[in-house]
């Protein structure tokens, strides 16, 4: 089924993520595929759908939340505040091992997005985990 990315359907998207399903959601630039970034089976399903198994970026809701997943120096934080939320993926040294290993697929780096669109940001906040 296709549902619009509105507050009315955010709980439906959350339930789909909790059930290991793949969702499609809007960002400030385009639509993205999303799954629970801690669920290896869901990521395998996503990789089959995409026909590839490269490292994936995660979506978070705030710059402060990024500290849980990446090494961020005091020099980088002002740059992040200028860029995010926005149409950028930042690539930083990873510090979290709670994510599925398929997210980074062997890379010591983690790609992080904070889109300038309410739906994925609000969804990550509701879900409580990166997508």
Coordinates of C-alpha atoms in Angstrom, one line a residue:
X1 CA 0.0 0.0 0.0
X2 CA 1.0 3.6 -0.5
X3 CA 0.3 6.1 2.1
X4 CA 1.2 9.8 2.2
X5 CA 4.0 10.9 4.5
X6 CA 1.8 12.7 7.0
X7 CA 1.3 12.7 10.8
X8 CA -1.7 10.6 10.2
X9 CA 0.4 7.7 8.9
X10 CA 3.6 8.0 10.9
X11 CA 2.5 5.3 13.3
X12 CA 1.9 2.9 10.4
X13 CA 5.5 3.6 9.2
X14 CA 6.8 3.0 12.8
X15 CA 4.9 -0.3 12.9
X16 CA 6.3 -1.4 9.6
X17 CA 9.9 -0.7 10.9
X18 CA 9.2 -2.6 14.1
X19 CA 8.1 -5.6 11.9
X20 CA 11.3 -5.5 9.9
X21 CA 9.6 -4.2 6.8
X22 CA 11.1 -1.8 4.2
X23 CA 9.5 1.6 3.9
X24 CA 9.8 4.4 1.4
X25 CA 9.9 7.9 2.9
X26 CA 10.5 11.4 1.6
X27 CA 13.6 13.5 2.4
X28 CA 14.4 17.1 1.4
X29 CA 16.0 15.8 -1.8
X30 CA 14.3 12.6 -2.9
X31 CA 12.7 9.4 -1.5
X32 CA 14.7 6.9 0.4
X33 CA 14.3 3.3 1.4
X34 CA 14.3 2.7 5.1
X35 CA 14.6 -0.1 7.6
X36 CA 15.5 -0.5 11.2
X37 CA 19.3 0.0 11.2
X38 CA 19.7 -2.5 14.0
X39 CA 17.8 -5.3 12.2
X40 CA 20.2 -7.4 10.1
X41 CA 17.3 -9.4 8.4
X42 CA 15.6 -6.1 7.4
X43 CA 18.9 -4.8 6.0
X44 CA 19.3 -8.0 4.0
X45 CA 15.8 -7.5 2.6
X46 CA 16.7 -3.9 1.7
X47 CA 19.9 -5.0 0.0
X48 CA 18.1 -7.6 -2.0
X49 CA 15.5 -5.0 -3.1
X50 CA 18.3 -2.6 -4.1
X51 CA 20.4 -5.3 -5.7
X52 CA 23.5 -4.3 -3.9
X53 CA 25.3 -4.6 -0.5
X54 CA 27.3 -1.3 -0.1
X55 CA 27.5 0.6 3.2
X56 CA 24.3 2.4 4.0
X57 CA 23.7 5.8 5.7
X58 CA 21.5 6.2 8.7
X59 CA 18.9 8.9 9.4
X60 CA 18.9 10.5 12.8
X61 CA 16.8 13.3 14.3
X62 CA 19.4 15.7 15.8
X63 CA 23.1 16.6 15.7
X64 CA 23.3 15.7 19.4
X65 CA 22.1 12.2 18.6
X66 CA 25.0 11.8 16.2
X67 CA 27.4 11.6 19.2
X68 CA 26.0 8.1 19.9
X69 CA 27.0 6.9 16.5
X70 CA 30.1 8.9 15.4
X71 CA 33.3 10.6 16.6
X72 CA 32.6 14.3 16.4
X73 CA 35.3 16.8 17.3
X74 CA 34.6 20.3 18.5
X75 CA 36.0 21.6 15.2
X76 CA 33.4 19.7 13.2
X77 CA 30.3 20.6 15.2
X78 CA 29.9 24.1 13.8
X79 CA 30.2 22.7 10.3
X80 CA 27.5 20.2 11.1
X81 CA 25.2 22.9 12.5
X82 CA 25.6 24.8 9.2
X83 CA 24.9 21.8 7.0
X84 CA 22.2 19.9 9.0
X85 CA 19.4 19.4 8.7
X86 CA 19.8 19.4 5.0
X87 CA 20.5 17.5 1.8
X88 CA 23.9 16.2 3.0
X89 CA 25.3 12.9 4.2
X90 CA 28.2 13.3 6.5
X91 CA 30.8 10.6 6.7
X92 CA 32.4 10.2 10.1
X93 CA 34.4 7.6 12.1
X94 CA 31.9 5.2 13.7
X95 CA 31.6 4.6 17.4
X96 CA 28.5 2.5 17.8
X97 CA 28.3 -1.2 17.6
X98 CA 24.5 -1.5 18.2
X99 CA 23.8 -1.1 14.5
X100 CA 23.7 -4.1 12.3
X101 CA 27.2 -4.8 10.8
X102 CA 25.6 -4.6 7.4
X103 CA 25.0 -0.8 7.8
X104 CA 28.8 -0.1 7.5
X105 CA 29.6 -3.3 5.6
X106 CA 33.1 -3.4 6.9
X107 CA 33.8 0.3 6.7
X108 CA 35.1 2.1 9.8
X109 CA 33.0 5.1 8.8
X110 CA 29.3 5.8 9.2
X111 CA 27.2 7.9 6.9
X112 CA 24.6 10.0 8.7
X113 CA 21.8 12.2 7.4
X114 CA 19.4 14.5 9.1
X115 CA 17.0 15.4 6.4
X116 CA 15.2 18.8 6.3
X117 CA 11.9 17.0 6.2
X118 CA 9.6 16.5 9.2
X119 CA 8.6 12.9 8.4
X120 CA 11.9 10.9 8.6
X121 CA 13.1 13.1 11.6
X122 CA 9.8 12.6 13.5
X123 CA 9.8 8.9 12.5
X124 CA 13.3 8.3 13.9
X125 CA 12.3 10.1 17.1
X126 CA 9.1 7.9 17.5
X127 CA 10.9 4.7 16.5
X128 CA 13.8 5.3 18.9
X129 CA 16.4 3.9 16.6
X130 CA 18.1 5.0 13.4
X131 CA 16.6 4.1 10.0

